[in-house]
Amino acid sequence: MTEIRLHNSMSRQKEAFAPIDPANVRIYACGPTVYDRAHIGNARPAVVFDVLFRLLRHVFGPDHVTYVRNITDVEDKIIARAEERGVPIDQITAETTEWYLEDMGALGVMSPTHQPRATEHIEGMVTMISRLIERGFAYEAEGHVLFEVAKFEDYGKLSGRSTDDMIAGARVEVAPYKRDPMDFVLWKPSSDDQPGWESPWGKGRPGWHIECSAMSEALLGADFDIHAGGADLQFPHHENEIAQSVCACEGSSFARVWLHNGMIRVGGQKMAKSLGNFTTVHDLRETTPGEVIRLVILMTHYRAPLDWTDSRVEEATALITRWRRALDVAEALDADDDYADGTPAEMVGALSDDLNTSLAVRALDKLAGTLLNDHASEAEKTAATPAFVDGLDLLGFSALECMSAVAGDGDDVGARIDALLTERLVARQSKDFARADAIRDGLTAAGVMVKDAAGGAEWELTPTFDAAKLAEVEA
């Protein structure tokens, strides 16, 4: 079996991955807090850990991997947004959850095995908090229940921070009911106009951190293989998850491996609304196809910071265009669909080495190069086809298969484009430059890239191709 090596944030080194139960490899990834549109920073972990999910399914079998990605639908930001808009909280969460799923689907992100909502697991949170109180790790004060950090001696091990650094990093709330500023909220009281549930400590709602601990325990057990999320969650969120989960379940070590993706920068700066470089996936999709967004994310190693630039988008667009052309060649070969698994070992090896997606992208492009090489024999191209098609699927670009044949229902798109380019040539020869320019501009607007060469005009379709716009040029 393929050996997978992952960089464990807890040990700070790359380790061979050995699941607790190879028949049920279990992963938990922190999902969105649904109060607004997802930004590209939210998209990065969804895409990266989608590739991890695909790799594990490839190595251990699709029926032997359980992937949980939660939705936080009760949190103070959601309450504030509902008050701001003057609408019920469940309207906010339903709407923004739908937005998130639509955006991630457009990026080729598979649905996880389970996608629990925090509000579906309140009972489990209350039970876990009660266990923490019974075991002496939590206390009640003025309607709140707090975890007593001093009782957990391994607190800070994941982030490697000192107490002073943790206090500064957590922006801890100084409250008179806390025994120590580092103590964090497990349960808080709710007013009549806030969402709340009955509990032994009165009507209230959970703190943010307890949600993931209760959901992961319910769906994966007290101990599971991998916990994943953005580097910004390492402290305090993941640190607090470890503390409350380990202390609530005697003998538990919680997650065995911790994976954290780096942050996204825009033009070399941290992405922030205050800097005017904050970009939502929804807005980005207005100009950039989902597969291009996905590829920009995967061209950089997941642990490194990702600098989102126009040049990276252009590079990814060119690659997607090239892969689509290669897929057209592969489909024209009419290769036997009943081949055995053709996933290229080079790609699997790259992903097995701490999810080296950038190396896997290069390996996939080498296969595309074979298919597009005029000097390669038909036998060589036929041999490359299963590896290329399965490689696309492994990286989450299988949607290109249904998009590559752009011609629809009997329309010969290629013939129509060639006819327009012939008309353009005639127009230029007759010095009707207005018509010649209009044709070229119209083709560009339709997503057809035209290049004038010595032997005549050459063209290729870009990911933004829209067949309907050809009619406007032909009119």
Short mmCIF file of C-alpha atoms in Angstrom, two decimals:
data_model
loop_
_atom_site.label_atom_id
_atom_site.label_comp_id
_atom_site.label_asym_id
_atom_site.label_seq_id
_atom_site.Cartn_x
_atom_site.Cartn_y
_atom_site.Cartn_z
CA MET A 1 0.00 0.00 0.00
CA THR A 2 1.14 3.57 -0.74
CA GLU A 3 2.80 5.23 2.24
CA ILE A 4 1.41 8.67 3.03
CA ARG A 5 3.56 11.15 4.94
CA LEU A 6 1.99 14.25 6.50
CA HIS A 7 3.43 17.20 8.40
CA ASN A 8 1.90 16.97 11.87
CA SER A 9 1.54 20.41 13.44
CA MET A 10 1.68 18.81 16.89
CA SER A 11 5.08 17.17 16.40
CA ARG A 12 6.25 19.81 13.90
CA GLN A 13 7.64 17.17 11.58
CA LYS A 14 6.63 14.97 8.69
CA GLU A 15 5.39 11.55 9.80
CA ALA A 16 4.25 8.34 8.16
CA PHE A 17 0.46 8.24 8.38
CA ALA A 18 -0.86 5.13 10.13
CA PRO A 19 -4.63 5.26 10.66
CA ILE A 20 -6.18 3.91 13.85
CA ASP A 21 -8.41 1.67 11.74
CA PRO A 22 -7.49 1.34 8.02
CA ALA A 23 -11.05 0.17 7.39
CA ASN A 24 -12.37 3.53 8.61
CA VAL A 25 -9.93 6.42 8.18
CA ARG A 26 -11.45 9.41 9.97
CA ILE A 27 -10.92 13.12 9.25
CA TYR A 28 -12.45 16.25 10.77
CA ALA A 29 -12.04 19.69 9.19
CA CYS A 30 -13.36 22.94 10.61
CA GLY A 31 -15.99 24.35 8.29
CA PRO A 32 -17.50 27.83 7.92
CA THR A 33 -19.32 30.06 10.36
CA VAL A 34 -22.30 30.92 8.17
CA TYR A 35 -23.03 34.62 8.46
CA ASP A 36 -21.70 36.00 5.13
CA ARG A 37 -20.26 35.05 1.76
CA ALA A 38 -17.24 32.74 1.81
CA HIS A 39 -13.97 34.47 0.88
CA ILE A 40 -11.01 32.88 -0.86
CA GLY A 41 -9.40 32.27 2.53
CA ASN A 42 -12.38 30.03 3.39
CA ALA A 43 -12.01 28.28 0.04
CA ARG A 44 -8.39 27.22 0.57
CA PRO A 45 -8.95 24.63 3.33
CA ALA A 46 -12.07 23.35 1.59
CA VAL A 47 -10.10 22.70 -1.62
CA VAL A 48 -6.89 21.45 0.03
CA PHE A 49 -8.58 18.98 2.33
CA ASP A 50 -10.87 17.88 -0.49
CA VAL A 51 -7.67 16.67 -2.22
CA LEU A 52 -6.67 14.89 1.01
CA PHE A 53 -10.11 13.23 1.05
CA ARG A 54 -9.63 12.11 -2.56
CA LEU A 55 -6.12 10.78 -1.85
CA LEU A 56 -7.25 8.77 1.17
CA ARG A 57 -10.18 7.36 -0.81
CA HIS A 58 -7.73 6.35 -3.55
CA VAL A 59 -5.31 4.66 -1.13
CA PHE A 60 -7.72 3.06 1.38
CA GLY A 61 -10.86 2.75 -0.76
CA PRO A 62 -13.85 5.10 -1.06
CA ASP A 63 -15.89 3.10 1.47
CA HIS A 64 -13.14 3.27 4.10
CA VAL A 65 -12.84 7.02 4.66
CA THR A 66 -15.13 9.17 6.81
CA TYR A 67 -14.79 12.91 6.35
CA VAL A 68 -16.62 15.38 8.58
CA ARG A 69 -16.72 19.11 7.83
CA ASN A 70 -19.01 21.07 10.13
CA ILE A 71 -21.16 24.15 9.71
CA THR A 72 -21.23 26.57 12.65
CA ASP A 73 -24.75 27.99 12.65
CA VAL A 74 -24.85 29.45 16.16
CA GLU A 75 -22.25 32.10 17.00
CA ASP A 76 -22.16 35.74 18.03
CA LYS A 77 -21.23 36.96 14.52
CA ILE A 78 -24.40 35.34 13.20
CA ILE A 79 -26.50 36.98 15.91
CA ALA A 80 -24.95 40.36 15.10
CA ARG A 81 -25.59 39.97 11.36
CA ALA A 82 -29.23 39.00 11.96
CA GLU A 83 -29.70 42.09 14.15
CA GLU A 84 -28.00 44.25 11.53
CA ARG A 85 -30.32 43.02 8.77
CA GLY A 86 -33.40 42.76 10.96
CA VAL A 87 -34.16 39.17 9.93
CA PRO A 88 -34.44 35.87 11.85
CA ILE A 89 -31.18 34.07 12.55
CA ASP A 90 -32.25 30.90 10.75
CA GLN A 91 -32.82 32.96 7.60
CA ILE A 92 -29.20 34.16 7.76
CA THR A 93 -27.79 30.67 8.34
CA ALA A 94 -29.96 28.99 5.67
CA GLU A 95 -29.06 31.60 3.07
CA THR A 96 -25.33 31.73 3.76
CA THR A 97 -25.04 27.93 4.03
CA GLU A 98 -26.57 27.64 0.57
CA TRP A 99 -24.12 30.26 -0.73
CA TYR A 100 -21.17 28.38 0.76
CA LEU A 101 -22.19 25.03 -0.70
CA GLU A 102 -22.81 26.56 -4.11
CA ASP A 103 -19.41 28.28 -4.12
CA MET A 104 -17.51 25.19 -2.97
CA GLY A 105 -19.36 23.04 -5.49
CA ALA A 106 -18.25 25.42 -8.24
CA LEU A 107 -14.65 24.82 -7.10
CA GLY A 108 -15.05 21.06 -7.49
CA VAL A 109 -15.19 20.35 -3.74
CA MET A 110 -16.85 17.00 -3.00
CA SER A 111 -19.51 16.74 -0.33
CA PRO A 112 -18.01 15.36 2.89
CA THR A 113 -19.35 12.14 4.38
CA HIS A 114 -21.08 14.17 7.11
CA GLN A 115 -21.78 17.88 7.28
CA PRO A 116 -23.23 18.46 10.75
CA ARG A 117 -24.71 21.75 11.89
CA ALA A 118 -23.85 22.91 15.39
CA THR A 119 -27.52 23.41 16.27
CA GLU A 120 -28.11 19.69 15.64
CA HIS A 121 -25.65 18.75 18.41
CA ILE A 122 -26.58 20.99 21.34
CA GLU A 123 -27.51 17.99 23.49
CA GLY A 124 -24.09 16.44 22.92
CA MET A 125 -22.42 19.74 23.87
CA VAL A 126 -24.40 19.94 27.11
CA THR A 127 -23.41 16.36 27.90
CA MET A 128 -19.72 17.04 27.24
CA ILE A 129 -19.78 20.21 29.37
CA SER A 130 -21.44 18.27 32.21
CA ARG A 131 -18.66 15.66 32.05
CA LEU A 132 -16.03 18.40 32.24
CA ILE A 133 -17.67 19.84 35.36
CA GLU A 134 -17.94 16.39 36.95
CA ARG A 135 -14.26 15.69 36.27
CA GLY A 136 -13.19 19.02 37.76
CA PHE A 137 -12.02 20.74 34.57
CA ALA A 138 -14.84 23.28 34.26
CA TYR A 139 -16.84 25.50 36.60
CA GLU A 140 -20.07 27.47 36.56
CA ALA A 141 -20.07 31.22 37.22
CA GLU A 142 -22.88 33.74 36.73
CA GLY A 143 -24.74 31.63 34.18
CA HIS A 144 -21.52 30.81 32.29
CA VAL A 145 -19.58 27.58 32.27
CA LEU A 146 -15.82 27.95 31.74
CA PHE A 147 -12.96 25.57 31.14
CA GLU A 148 -10.21 26.00 33.74
CA VAL A 149 -7.05 26.06 31.63
CA ALA A 150 -4.70 25.68 34.59
CA LYS A 151 -6.09 22.17 35.14
CA PHE A 152 -4.77 20.97 31.74
CA GLU A 153 -0.99 20.87 31.84
CA ASP A 154 -0.55 20.26 28.09
CA TYR A 155 -2.36 23.47 27.15
CA GLY A 156 -0.33 25.34 24.51
CA LYS A 157 1.48 22.25 23.19
CA LEU A 158 -0.06 22.48 19.71
CA SER A 159 0.70 26.16 19.14
CA GLY A 160 3.94 26.18 21.14
CA ARG A 161 3.05 29.53 22.69
CA SER A 162 3.87 30.90 26.11
CA THR A 163 1.09 31.95 28.45
CA ASP A 164 1.73 35.64 27.72
CA ASP A 165 1.64 35.03 23.97
CA MET A 166 -1.55 33.04 24.29
CA ILE A 167 -3.28 35.77 26.29
CA ALA A 168 -2.31 38.36 23.68
CA GLY A 169 -3.19 36.10 20.74
CA ALA A 170 -6.57 35.11 22.10
CA ARG A 171 -7.57 38.70 22.96
CA VAL A 172 -9.05 37.14 26.09
CA GLU A 173 -12.05 38.74 27.69
CA VAL A 174 -11.29 39.99 31.17
CA ALA A 175 -14.41 39.10 33.14
CA PRO A 176 -15.02 39.07 36.90
CA TYR A 177 -16.55 35.60 36.78
CA LYS A 178 -13.32 34.03 35.40
CA ARG A 179 -10.86 32.41 37.77
CA ASP A 180 -8.08 33.14 35.26
CA PRO A 181 -8.02 35.32 32.11
CA MET A 182 -7.10 32.24 30.02
CA ASP A 183 -10.24 30.31 31.00
CA PHE A 184 -12.57 30.02 28.00
CA VAL A 185 -16.34 29.83 27.68
CA LEU A 186 -18.09 26.51 27.18
CA TRP A 187 -21.63 27.84 27.74
CA LYS A 188 -23.01 31.36 27.95
CA PRO A 189 -26.42 32.77 28.93
CA SER A 190 -28.84 33.98 26.24
CA SER A 191 -31.26 36.88 26.49
CA ASP A 192 -34.84 36.56 25.28
CA ASP A 193 -33.95 37.90 21.82
CA GLN A 194 -30.94 35.59 21.37
CA PRO A 195 -30.98 31.91 20.36
CA GLY A 196 -30.90 29.69 23.43
CA TRP A 197 -31.47 26.18 24.72
CA GLU A 198 -32.38 24.93 28.18
CA SER A 199 -29.48 23.49 30.15
CA PRO A 200 -28.55 22.70 33.76
CA TRP A 201 -27.07 26.22 33.88
CA GLY A 202 -30.13 28.02 32.52
CA LYS A 203 -31.15 29.10 29.04
CA GLY A 204 -28.06 29.71 26.94
CA ARG A 205 -25.94 28.72 23.97
CA PRO A 206 -22.58 26.99 23.48
CA GLY A 207 -19.21 28.65 23.17
CA TRP A 208 -17.60 28.28 19.76
CA HIS A 209 -14.90 25.76 20.70
CA ILE A 210 -17.14 23.13 22.30
CA GLU A 211 -19.10 22.76 19.09
CA CYS A 212 -16.35 21.00 17.14
CA SER A 213 -15.43 18.75 20.08
CA ALA A 214 -19.01 17.51 20.43
CA MET A 215 -19.57 17.02 16.70
CA SER A 216 -16.30 15.18 16.12
CA GLU A 217 -16.95 12.88 19.07
CA ALA A 218 -20.48 12.13 17.87
CA LEU A 219 -19.45 11.28 14.31
CA LEU A 220 -15.86 10.03 14.61
CA GLY A 221 -15.44 8.93 18.22
CA ALA A 222 -13.24 10.28 21.01
CA ASP A 223 -10.08 9.42 19.03
CA PHE A 224 -9.69 9.85 15.29
CA ASP A 225 -6.95 10.20 12.70
CA ILE A 226 -6.71 13.72 11.29
CA HIS A 227 -7.94 17.15 12.35
CA ALA A 228 -7.52 19.86 9.72
CA GLY A 229 -8.06 23.59 9.40
CA GLY A 230 -6.51 26.95 8.68
CA ALA A 231 -3.38 28.10 10.49
CA ASP A 232 -5.44 30.91 12.03
CA LEU A 233 -7.42 28.28 13.97
CA GLN A 234 -4.39 26.66 15.58
CA PHE A 235 -4.77 29.01 18.54
CA PRO A 236 -7.05 29.40 20.36
CA HIS A 237 -9.68 27.25 18.62
CA HIS A 238 -7.76 24.00 18.13
CA GLU A 239 -5.85 24.40 21.37
CA ASN A 240 -9.18 24.68 23.22
CA GLU A 241 -10.66 21.74 21.32
CA ILE A 242 -7.80 19.53 22.48
CA ALA A 243 -8.13 20.64 26.10
CA GLN A 244 -11.86 20.08 26.43
CA SER A 245 -11.95 16.84 24.38
CA VAL A 246 -9.03 15.16 26.16
CA CYS A 247 -10.32 16.19 29.58
CA ALA A 248 -13.89 15.12 28.85
CA CYS A 249 -12.87 11.60 27.79
CA GLU A 250 -10.43 9.81 30.07
CA GLY A 251 -7.68 8.10 28.09
CA SER A 252 -8.43 10.02 24.89
CA SER A 253 -5.71 11.70 22.84
CA PHE A 254 -8.29 13.26 20.47
CA ALA A 255 -6.80 13.77 16.95
CA ARG A 256 -3.58 11.92 16.13
CA VAL A 257 -2.47 14.22 13.28
CA TRP A 258 -3.01 17.96 12.92
CA LEU A 259 -2.85 19.64 9.51
CA HIS A 260 -2.92 23.42 9.01
CA ASN A 261 -3.02 25.30 5.72
CA GLY A 262 -1.28 28.66 5.29
CA MET A 263 -3.08 31.95 4.87
CA ILE A 264 -3.91 33.78 1.64
CA ARG A 265 -2.40 37.15 0.81
CA VAL A 266 -3.49 39.46 -1.98
CA GLY A 267 -0.73 41.35 -3.75
CA GLY A 268 1.69 40.55 -0.93
CA GLN A 269 -0.61 41.85 1.81
CA LYS A 270 -2.78 40.05 4.31
CA MET A 271 -6.33 39.84 3.00
CA ALA A 272 -8.57 42.17 5.01
CA LYS A 273 -11.65 44.32 4.42
CA SER A 274 -9.82 47.30 5.89
CA LEU A 275 -7.16 47.02 3.14
CA GLY A 276 -9.71 46.82 0.35
CA ASN A 277 -8.34 43.49 -0.91
CA PHE A 278 -11.03 41.25 0.56
CA THR A 279 -12.40 38.96 -2.17
CA THR A 280 -15.37 36.61 -1.89
CA VAL A 281 -15.57 33.44 -3.94
CA HIS A 282 -18.90 34.64 -5.33
CA ASP A 283 -17.39 37.88 -6.65
CA LEU A 284 -14.32 36.09 -7.99
CA ARG A 285 -16.51 33.64 -9.90
CA GLU A 286 -17.96 36.55 -11.88
CA THR A 287 -14.68 36.76 -13.80
CA THR A 288 -12.83 33.54 -12.99
CA PRO A 289 -14.14 29.99 -13.57
CA GLY A 290 -14.26 27.71 -10.53
CA GLU A 291 -11.69 25.28 -11.92
CA VAL A 292 -9.22 28.14 -12.34
CA ILE A 293 -9.76 29.26 -8.73
CA ARG A 294 -9.18 25.67 -7.62
CA LEU A 295 -5.98 25.40 -9.61
CA VAL A 296 -4.58 28.68 -8.26
CA ILE A 297 -5.05 27.24 -4.77
CA LEU A 298 -3.40 23.92 -5.65
CA MET A 299 -0.38 25.42 -7.44
CA THR A 300 1.04 26.43 -4.03
CA HIS A 301 1.88 23.92 -1.27
CA TYR A 302 -0.90 23.97 1.31
CA ARG A 303 1.34 24.89 4.27
CA ALA A 304 2.90 27.89 2.52
CA PRO A 305 1.27 31.33 2.32
CA LEU A 306 -0.58 31.76 -0.97
CA ASP A 307 -0.18 35.10 -2.71
CA TRP A 308 -3.24 35.68 -4.91
CA THR A 309 -2.15 37.67 -7.97
CA ASP A 310 -3.42 38.31 -11.49
CA SER A 311 -0.38 36.53 -12.89
CA ARG A 312 -1.20 33.37 -10.94
CA VAL A 313 -4.77 33.48 -12.25
CA GLU A 314 -3.48 33.91 -15.81
CA GLU A 315 -1.09 30.96 -15.36
CA ALA A 316 -3.88 28.76 -14.03
CA THR A 317 -6.21 29.83 -16.86
CA ALA A 318 -3.61 28.85 -19.45
CA LEU A 319 -3.13 25.44 -17.80
CA ILE A 320 -6.86 24.73 -17.65
CA THR A 321 -7.19 25.68 -21.32
CA ARG A 322 -4.29 23.35 -22.16
CA TRP A 323 -5.78 20.48 -20.12
CA ARG A 324 -9.15 20.91 -21.81
CA ARG A 325 -7.48 20.69 -25.22
CA ALA A 326 -5.61 17.57 -24.06
CA LEU A 327 -8.87 16.05 -22.89
CA ASP A 328 -10.41 16.71 -26.28
CA VAL A 329 -7.52 14.78 -27.84
CA ALA A 330 -7.98 11.94 -25.35
CA GLU A 331 -11.69 11.71 -26.07
CA ALA A 332 -11.08 11.73 -29.83
CA LEU A 333 -8.84 8.67 -29.43
CA ASP A 334 -11.90 6.71 -28.32
CA ALA A 335 -9.80 4.70 -25.84
CA ASP A 336 -11.40 1.74 -24.08
CA ASP A 337 -13.27 2.98 -21.00
CA ASP A 338 -12.83 -0.35 -19.23
CA TYR A 339 -9.16 0.16 -18.38
CA ALA A 340 -7.91 -0.59 -14.87
CA ASP A 341 -7.09 2.30 -12.53
CA GLY A 342 -4.72 4.50 -14.47
CA THR A 343 -3.94 7.09 -11.81
CA PRO A 344 -0.29 8.04 -12.42
CA ALA A 345 2.11 6.89 -9.72
CA GLU A 346 4.01 10.17 -9.99
CA MET A 347 0.92 12.12 -8.97
CA VAL A 348 0.01 9.73 -6.16
CA GLY A 349 3.61 9.93 -4.93
CA ALA A 350 3.53 13.72 -4.93
CA LEU A 351 0.27 13.90 -2.99
CA SER A 352 1.45 11.21 -0.58
CA ASP A 353 4.41 13.43 0.30
CA ASP A 354 2.52 15.89 2.52
CA LEU A 355 -0.02 16.80 -0.17
CA ASN A 356 2.48 18.25 -2.61
CA THR A 357 -0.20 19.52 -4.99
CA SER A 358 2.16 21.79 -6.91
CA LEU A 359 4.29 18.78 -7.89
CA ALA A 360 1.15 16.79 -8.75
CA VAL A 361 -0.02 19.63 -11.01
CA ARG A 362 3.30 19.50 -12.89
CA ALA A 363 3.00 15.71 -13.28
CA LEU A 364 -0.51 16.07 -14.68
CA ASP A 365 0.64 18.73 -17.13
CA LYS A 366 3.38 16.41 -18.41
CA LEU A 367 0.64 13.96 -19.41
CA ALA A 368 -1.25 16.77 -21.11
CA GLY A 369 1.96 17.55 -23.00
CA THR A 370 2.10 14.01 -24.35
CA LEU A 371 -1.47 14.22 -25.61
CA LEU A 372 -0.81 17.58 -27.28
CA ASN A 373 2.57 16.60 -28.76
CA ASP A 374 2.27 16.34 -32.55
CA HIS A 375 5.32 14.07 -32.58
CA ALA A 376 3.87 11.56 -30.09
CA SER A 377 2.44 8.42 -31.65
CA GLU A 378 -1.20 7.46 -31.31
CA ALA A 379 -0.10 4.53 -29.14
CA GLU A 380 1.73 6.89 -26.77
CA LYS A 381 -1.29 9.17 -26.57
CA THR A 382 -3.64 6.24 -25.99
CA ALA A 383 -1.39 5.00 -23.18
CA ALA A 384 -1.38 8.48 -21.59
CA THR A 385 -5.16 8.83 -21.71
CA PRO A 386 -6.18 6.81 -18.60
CA ALA A 387 -3.41 8.39 -16.52
CA PHE A 388 -4.48 11.89 -17.58
CA VAL A 389 -8.20 11.31 -17.04
CA ASP A 390 -7.71 9.66 -13.64
CA GLY A 391 -5.14 12.30 -12.70
CA LEU A 392 -7.70 15.02 -13.37
CA ASP A 393 -10.12 13.21 -11.09
CA LEU A 394 -7.55 12.80 -8.30
CA LEU A 395 -6.94 16.57 -8.24
CA GLY A 396 -10.65 17.33 -8.48
CA PHE A 397 -10.84 18.46 -12.10
CA SER A 398 -13.11 15.70 -13.40
CA ALA A 399 -15.68 18.41 -14.21
CA LEU A 400 -13.45 19.31 -17.16
CA GLU A 401 -14.64 16.10 -18.82
CA CYS A 402 -18.18 17.36 -19.18
CA MET A 403 -16.96 20.84 -20.11
CA SER A 404 -14.38 19.92 -22.73
CA ALA A 405 -16.86 19.15 -25.47
CA VAL A 406 -18.14 22.68 -25.74
CA ALA A 407 -20.20 22.08 -28.85
CA GLY A 408 -23.78 21.50 -27.91
CA ASP A 409 -26.58 19.46 -29.43
CA GLY A 410 -25.48 19.22 -33.03
CA ASP A 411 -23.73 22.59 -33.25
CA ASP A 412 -20.25 22.37 -34.77
CA VAL A 413 -18.57 25.10 -32.77
CA GLY A 414 -15.23 24.57 -34.47
CA ALA A 415 -16.77 24.97 -37.94
CA ARG A 416 -18.57 28.14 -36.86
CA ILE A 417 -15.35 29.66 -35.50
CA ASP A 418 -13.45 28.70 -38.64
CA ALA A 419 -16.20 30.30 -40.77
CA LEU A 420 -15.95 33.52 -38.78
CA LEU A 421 -12.18 33.61 -39.14
CA THR A 422 -12.56 33.07 -42.90
CA GLU A 423 -15.02 35.96 -43.00
CA ARG A 424 -12.54 38.05 -41.02
CA LEU A 425 -9.77 37.24 -43.53
CA VAL A 426 -12.03 38.25 -46.45
CA ALA A 427 -12.97 41.46 -44.63
CA ARG A 428 -9.31 42.35 -44.11
CA GLN A 429 -8.48 41.62 -47.74
CA SER A 430 -11.30 43.92 -48.84
CA LYS A 431 -10.12 46.54 -46.30
CA ASP A 432 -13.32 46.28 -44.26
CA PHE A 433 -11.30 46.61 -41.07
CA ALA A 434 -14.32 47.55 -38.96
CA ARG A 435 -15.92 44.16 -39.66
CA ALA A 436 -12.61 42.32 -39.21
CA ASP A 437 -12.06 43.97 -35.83
CA ALA A 438 -15.67 43.34 -34.79
CA ILE A 439 -15.26 39.62 -35.49
CA ARG A 440 -12.06 39.38 -33.50
CA ASP A 441 -13.51 41.39 -30.59
CA GLY A 442 -16.64 39.27 -30.67
CA LEU A 443 -14.66 36.04 -30.57
CA THR A 444 -12.62 37.35 -27.65
CA ALA A 445 -15.83 38.27 -25.80
CA ALA A 446 -17.14 34.74 -26.48
CA GLY A 447 -14.02 33.25 -24.93
CA VAL A 448 -12.13 32.32 -28.11
CA MET A 449 -8.44 33.21 -28.07
CA VAL A 450 -7.23 34.05 -31.60
CA LYS A 451 -3.57 34.19 -32.60
CA ASP A 452 -2.53 35.33 -36.07
CA ALA A 453 0.27 33.15 -37.44
CA ALA A 454 2.14 32.85 -40.74
CA GLY A 455 -0.05 29.94 -41.83
CA GLY A 456 -3.31 31.67 -40.88
CA ALA A 457 -5.25 32.42 -37.73
CA GLU A 458 -5.08 29.84 -34.92
CA TRP A 459 -7.60 29.67 -32.13
CA GLU A 460 -8.38 27.88 -28.89
CA LEU A 461 -11.21 27.98 -26.38
CA THR A 462 -10.64 29.53 -22.97
CA PRO A 463 -12.42 28.41 -19.77
CA THR A 464 -14.81 31.38 -20.17
CA PHE A 465 -16.07 30.21 -23.59
CA ASP A 466 -19.77 30.92 -24.15
CA ALA A 467 -21.20 29.33 -27.31
CA ALA A 468 -24.28 31.56 -27.13
CA LYS A 469 -22.12 34.64 -27.75
CA LEU A 470 -20.99 33.28 -31.11
CA ALA A 471 -24.44 34.10 -32.48
CA GLU A 472 -23.84 37.78 -31.70
CA VAL A 473 -20.69 37.71 -33.82
CA GLU A 474 -22.44 35.87 -36.67
CA ALA A 475 -25.38 38.30 -36.78
#
